[in-house]
Amino acid sequence: MEPLTTVHVQEVLKQYDIEVMAFEESTATSEMAAQAIGCKLGQIAKSLCFIVDSVPVLVIASGDQRVDTKKLADIRGVARKRVKVAKPEECIEIFGYAPGGVPPVAHRTENLPIYFDDSLKRYEMIYAAAGASNINFGVETQRLIDITGGEVINIRQES
């Protein structure tokens, strides 16, 4: 199955007057994205794809945090062993994009459960992938939460 393209993401973002940024270098990791964009690592909104008891789930986490899969399991009401990171082919088949470019919008599968880690609310402005490993967009945190309909929760590992 072919991945969706940045055009799919841009069509959704255009409805909200949000522009994408293209970079010469890769922004596939949070560190690379923060460096290219010139923002704090925590301002990167990384989209992480999980399969929880056969249900695809998207977690949008801050670039300086790690997701606690035990918390994700508890939220979904399943055992921790039922939480799996989506394989690259599952990311493309279900979410529409390869890892490193998964956006928080414009997914192949509609009405995916979306969870935002509440640590993103530290920042007024955050930056997310836009369908490719060198295309991103900036948006106000609350606006992205509203656009996606995501649920804001503490889903990060405690240090």
PDB file of C-alpha atoms in Angstrom:
ATOM      1  CA  MET A   1       0.000   0.000   0.000  1.00  0.00           C
ATOM      2  CA  GLU A   2       1.304   3.429  -0.954  1.00  0.00           C
ATOM      3  CA  PRO A   3       1.678   6.106   1.707  1.00  0.00           C
ATOM      4  CA  LEU A   4      -0.430   9.239   1.551  1.00  0.00           C
ATOM      5  CA  THR A   5       1.431  12.410   0.608  1.00  0.00           C
ATOM      6  CA  THR A   6       2.006  15.811   2.131  1.00  0.00           C
ATOM      7  CA  VAL A   7      -0.720  17.081  -0.220  1.00  0.00           C
ATOM      8  CA  HIS A   8      -3.300  15.215   1.888  1.00  0.00           C
ATOM      9  CA  VAL A   9      -2.045  16.978   5.008  1.00  0.00           C
ATOM     10  CA  GLN A  10      -1.882  20.368   3.272  1.00  0.00           C
ATOM     11  CA  GLU A  11      -5.502  20.049   2.130  1.00  0.00           C
ATOM     12  CA  VAL A  12      -6.625  19.596   5.745  1.00  0.00           C
ATOM     13  CA  LEU A  13      -4.347  22.331   7.080  1.00  0.00           C
ATOM     14  CA  LYS A  14      -5.478  24.777   4.384  1.00  0.00           C
ATOM     15  CA  GLN A  15      -8.960  24.721   5.944  1.00  0.00           C
ATOM     16  CA  TYR A  16      -7.371  26.251   9.065  1.00  0.00           C
ATOM     17  CA  ASP A  17      -4.994  28.662   7.247  1.00  0.00           C
ATOM     18  CA  ILE A  18      -1.974  26.666   8.442  1.00  0.00           C
ATOM     19  CA  GLU A  19       1.067  26.617   6.172  1.00  0.00           C
ATOM     20  CA  VAL A  20       3.689  23.881   5.993  1.00  0.00           C
ATOM     21  CA  MET A  21       7.459  24.352   6.105  1.00  0.00           C
ATOM     22  CA  ALA A  22       9.797  22.308   3.928  1.00  0.00           C
ATOM     23  CA  PHE A  23      13.384  21.636   4.965  1.00  0.00           C
ATOM     24  CA  GLU A  24      16.422  20.461   3.033  1.00  0.00           C
ATOM     25  CA  GLU A  25      17.440  18.252   5.954  1.00  0.00           C
ATOM     26  CA  SER A  26      15.424  15.502   7.585  1.00  0.00           C
ATOM     27  CA  THR A  27      13.111  16.327  10.477  1.00  0.00           C
ATOM     28  CA  ALA A  28      12.272  12.664  11.113  1.00  0.00           C
ATOM     29  CA  THR A  29      13.301  12.725  14.787  1.00  0.00           C
ATOM     30  CA  SER A  30      12.319  15.244  17.419  1.00  0.00           C
ATOM     31  CA  GLU A  31      15.939  16.354  17.792  1.00  0.00           C
ATOM     32  CA  MET A  32      16.369  16.854  14.031  1.00  0.00           C
ATOM     33  CA  ALA A  33      13.059  18.722  13.778  1.00  0.00           C
ATOM     34  CA  ALA A  34      13.858  21.057  16.697  1.00  0.00           C
ATOM     35  CA  GLN A  35      17.247  21.857  15.191  1.00  0.00           C
ATOM     36  CA  ALA A  36      15.840  22.527  11.694  1.00  0.00           C
ATOM     37  CA  ILE A  37      12.910  24.598  12.977  1.00  0.00           C
ATOM     38  CA  GLY A  38      14.925  26.411  15.632  1.00  0.00           C
ATOM     39  CA  CYS A  39      12.619  25.617  18.559  1.00  0.00           C
ATOM     40  CA  LYS A  40      12.878  23.798  21.871  1.00  0.00           C
ATOM     41  CA  LEU A  41      12.851  20.000  21.768  1.00  0.00           C
ATOM     42  CA  GLY A  42       9.679  19.962  23.877  1.00  0.00           C
ATOM     43  CA  GLN A  43       7.839  22.009  21.225  1.00  0.00           C
ATOM     44  CA  ILE A  44       8.016  19.120  18.778  1.00  0.00           C
ATOM     45  CA  ALA A  45       4.681  17.278  18.729  1.00  0.00           C
ATOM     46  CA  LYS A  46       5.692  13.767  17.724  1.00  0.00           C
ATOM     47  CA  SER A  47       2.942  11.483  16.444  1.00  0.00           C
ATOM     48  CA  LEU A  48       3.425   7.956  17.735  1.00  0.00           C
ATOM     49  CA  CYS A  49       1.363   5.109  16.315  1.00  0.00           C
ATOM     50  CA  PHE A  50       0.253   2.262  18.551  1.00  0.00           C
ATOM     51  CA  ILE A  51      -1.941  -0.796  18.174  1.00  0.00           C
ATOM     52  CA  VAL A  52      -3.784  -1.342  21.462  1.00  0.00           C
ATOM     53  CA  ASP A  53      -5.667  -4.624  21.620  1.00  0.00           C
ATOM     54  CA  SER A  54      -6.020  -4.489  17.791  1.00  0.00           C
ATOM     55  CA  VAL A  55      -7.257  -0.844  17.839  1.00  0.00           C
ATOM     56  CA  PRO A  56      -5.012   1.786  16.215  1.00  0.00           C
ATOM     57  CA  VAL A  57      -4.287   4.712  18.540  1.00  0.00           C
ATOM     58  CA  LEU A  58      -2.308   7.907  17.916  1.00  0.00           C
ATOM     59  CA  VAL A  59      -0.376   9.515  20.755  1.00  0.00           C
ATOM     60  CA  ILE A  60       0.937  13.027  20.253  1.00  0.00           C
ATOM     61  CA  ALA A  61       3.787  13.521  22.677  1.00  0.00           C
ATOM     62  CA  SER A  62       6.262  16.259  23.403  1.00  0.00           C
ATOM     63  CA  GLY A  63       9.655  15.736  21.770  1.00  0.00           C
ATOM     64  CA  ASP A  64      11.409  15.735  25.137  1.00  0.00           C
ATOM     65  CA  GLN A  65       9.138  13.069  26.683  1.00  0.00           C
ATOM     66  CA  ARG A  66       8.667   9.322  26.365  1.00  0.00           C
ATOM     67  CA  VAL A  67       5.253   7.639  26.277  1.00  0.00           C
ATOM     68  CA  ASP A  68       4.394   5.358  29.189  1.00  0.00           C
ATOM     69  CA  THR A  69       2.750   2.372  27.517  1.00  0.00           C
ATOM     70  CA  LYS A  70       1.437   1.173  30.912  1.00  0.00           C
ATOM     71  CA  LYS A  71      -0.556   4.421  31.182  1.00  0.00           C
ATOM     72  CA  LEU A  72      -1.791   3.925  27.607  1.00  0.00           C
ATOM     73  CA  ALA A  73      -2.879   0.380  28.481  1.00  0.00           C
ATOM     74  CA  ASP A  74      -4.694   1.633  31.592  1.00  0.00           C
ATOM     75  CA  ILE A  75      -6.480   4.364  29.609  1.00  0.00           C
ATOM     76  CA  ARG A  76      -7.627   1.802  27.034  1.00  0.00           C
ATOM     77  CA  GLY A  77      -8.556  -0.748  29.713  1.00  0.00           C
ATOM     78  CA  VAL A  78      -6.203  -3.500  28.588  1.00  0.00           C
ATOM     79  CA  ALA A  79      -3.113  -5.284  29.860  1.00  0.00           C
ATOM     80  CA  ARG A  80       0.250  -3.652  29.104  1.00  0.00           C
ATOM     81  CA  LYS A  81       1.220  -6.558  26.839  1.00  0.00           C
ATOM     82  CA  ARG A  82      -1.710  -5.606  24.536  1.00  0.00           C
ATOM     83  CA  VAL A  83       0.033  -2.319  23.618  1.00  0.00           C
ATOM     84  CA  LYS A  84       2.343  -2.535  20.598  1.00  0.00           C
ATOM     85  CA  VAL A  85       4.166   0.116  18.611  1.00  0.00           C
ATOM     86  CA  ALA A  86       2.793   0.012  15.068  1.00  0.00           C
ATOM     87  CA  LYS A  87       5.180  -1.490  12.537  1.00  0.00           C
ATOM     88  CA  PRO A  88       6.185   0.778   9.618  1.00  0.00           C
ATOM     89  CA  GLU A  89       3.828  -1.048   7.243  1.00  0.00           C
ATOM     90  CA  GLU A  90       0.976  -0.672   9.773  1.00  0.00           C
ATOM     91  CA  CYS A  91       1.721   3.050  10.039  1.00  0.00           C
ATOM     92  CA  ILE A  92       1.283   3.373   6.275  1.00  0.00           C
ATOM     93  CA  GLU A  93      -1.724   1.046   6.041  1.00  0.00           C
ATOM     94  CA  ILE A  94      -3.656   2.466   9.005  1.00  0.00           C
ATOM     95  CA  PHE A  95      -2.404   6.010   9.575  1.00  0.00           C
ATOM     96  CA  GLY A  96      -1.297   6.662   5.993  1.00  0.00           C
ATOM     97  CA  TYR A  97       2.301   7.726   6.528  1.00  0.00           C
ATOM     98  CA  ALA A  98       5.721   6.273   7.250  1.00  0.00           C
ATOM     99  CA  PRO A  99       7.252   6.743  10.698  1.00  0.00           C
ATOM    100  CA  GLY A 100       9.058  10.079  10.934  1.00  0.00           C
ATOM    101  CA  GLY A 101       6.383  11.845   8.906  1.00  0.00           C
ATOM    102  CA  VAL A 102       3.104  10.848  10.595  1.00  0.00           C
ATOM    103  CA  PRO A 103       1.014  13.994  11.061  1.00  0.00           C
ATOM    104  CA  PRO A 104      -1.591  14.571  13.761  1.00  0.00           C
ATOM    105  CA  VAL A 105      -4.253  15.074  11.020  1.00  0.00           C
ATOM    106  CA  ALA A 106      -5.292  13.676   7.603  1.00  0.00           C
ATOM    107  CA  HIS A 107      -5.088   9.977   8.428  1.00  0.00           C
ATOM    108  CA  ARG A 108      -6.100   7.126   6.156  1.00  0.00           C
ATOM    109  CA  THR A 109      -8.318   5.706   8.921  1.00  0.00           C
ATOM    110  CA  GLU A 110     -10.899   8.164  10.212  1.00  0.00           C
ATOM    111  CA  ASN A 111     -11.910   8.700  13.833  1.00  0.00           C
ATOM    112  CA  LEU A 112      -8.757   7.272  15.367  1.00  0.00           C
ATOM    113  CA  PRO A 113      -8.482   7.689  19.124  1.00  0.00           C
ATOM    114  CA  ILE A 114      -5.966  10.522  19.642  1.00  0.00           C
ATOM    115  CA  TYR A 115      -4.264  11.332  22.944  1.00  0.00           C
ATOM    116  CA  PHE A 116      -2.162  14.450  23.581  1.00  0.00           C
ATOM    117  CA  ASP A 117       0.326  14.337  26.390  1.00  0.00           C
ATOM    118  CA  ASP A 118      -0.469  17.275  28.655  1.00  0.00           C
ATOM    119  CA  SER A 119       3.208  18.306  28.755  1.00  0.00           C
ATOM    120  CA  LEU A 120       2.681  19.888  25.309  1.00  0.00           C
ATOM    121  CA  LYS A 121       0.553  22.528  27.020  1.00  0.00           C
ATOM    122  CA  ARG A 122       3.792  24.036  28.408  1.00  0.00           C
ATOM    123  CA  TYR A 123       4.116  25.701  25.017  1.00  0.00           C
ATOM    124  CA  GLU A 124       1.827  28.091  23.214  1.00  0.00           C
ATOM    125  CA  MET A 125       3.250  27.019  19.835  1.00  0.00           C
ATOM    126  CA  ILE A 126       4.173  23.480  18.776  1.00  0.00           C
ATOM    127  CA  TYR A 127       5.478  21.892  15.571  1.00  0.00           C
ATOM    128  CA  ALA A 128       4.358  18.631  13.977  1.00  0.00           C
ATOM    129  CA  ALA A 129       5.164  16.483  10.957  1.00  0.00           C
ATOM    130  CA  ALA A 130       3.115  17.094   7.834  1.00  0.00           C
ATOM    131  CA  GLY A 131       3.299  13.760   6.035  1.00  0.00           C
ATOM    132  CA  ALA A 132       6.993  13.511   5.162  1.00  0.00           C
ATOM    133  CA  SER A 133      10.274  13.426   7.060  1.00  0.00           C
ATOM    134  CA  ASN A 134      11.187  16.980   6.016  1.00  0.00           C
ATOM    135  CA  ILE A 135       7.819  18.759   5.999  1.00  0.00           C
ATOM    136  CA  ASN A 136       6.417  20.284   9.210  1.00  0.00           C
ATOM    137  CA  PHE A 137       3.942  22.866  10.405  1.00  0.00           C
ATOM    138  CA  GLY A 138       3.614  25.132  13.394  1.00  0.00           C
ATOM    139  CA  VAL A 139       0.336  25.668  15.238  1.00  0.00           C
ATOM    140  CA  GLU A 140      -0.909  26.893  18.594  1.00  0.00           C
ATOM    141  CA  THR A 141      -1.126  23.940  20.970  1.00  0.00           C
ATOM    142  CA  GLN A 142      -4.770  24.382  21.915  1.00  0.00           C
ATOM    143  CA  ARG A 143      -5.712  24.879  18.273  1.00  0.00           C
ATOM    144  CA  LEU A 144      -4.175  21.533  17.280  1.00  0.00           C
ATOM    145  CA  ILE A 145      -5.968  19.837  20.170  1.00  0.00           C
ATOM    146  CA  ASP A 146      -9.237  21.372  18.955  1.00  0.00           C
ATOM    147  CA  ILE A 147      -8.600  20.460  15.288  1.00  0.00           C
ATOM    148  CA  THR A 148      -7.851  16.808  16.088  1.00  0.00           C
ATOM    149  CA  GLY A 149     -10.415  16.373  18.841  1.00  0.00           C
ATOM    150  CA  GLY A 150      -7.671  14.690  20.845  1.00  0.00           C
ATOM    151  CA  GLU A 151      -7.967  13.967  24.545  1.00  0.00           C
ATOM    152  CA  VAL A 152      -5.367  15.704  26.738  1.00  0.00           C
ATOM    153  CA  ILE A 153      -3.932  13.376  29.390  1.00  0.00           C
ATOM    154  CA  ASN A 154      -0.725  12.586  31.235  1.00  0.00           C
ATOM    155  CA  ILE A 155       0.647   9.714  29.198  1.00  0.00           C
ATOM    156  CA  ARG A 156       4.382  10.307  29.657  1.00  0.00           C
ATOM    157  CA  GLN A 157       6.920   8.369  31.657  1.00  0.00           C
ATOM    158  CA  GLU A 158       7.668  10.040  34.969  1.00  0.00           C
ATOM    159  CA  SER A 159      11.356  10.685  35.553  1.00  0.00           C
TER     160      SER A 159
END
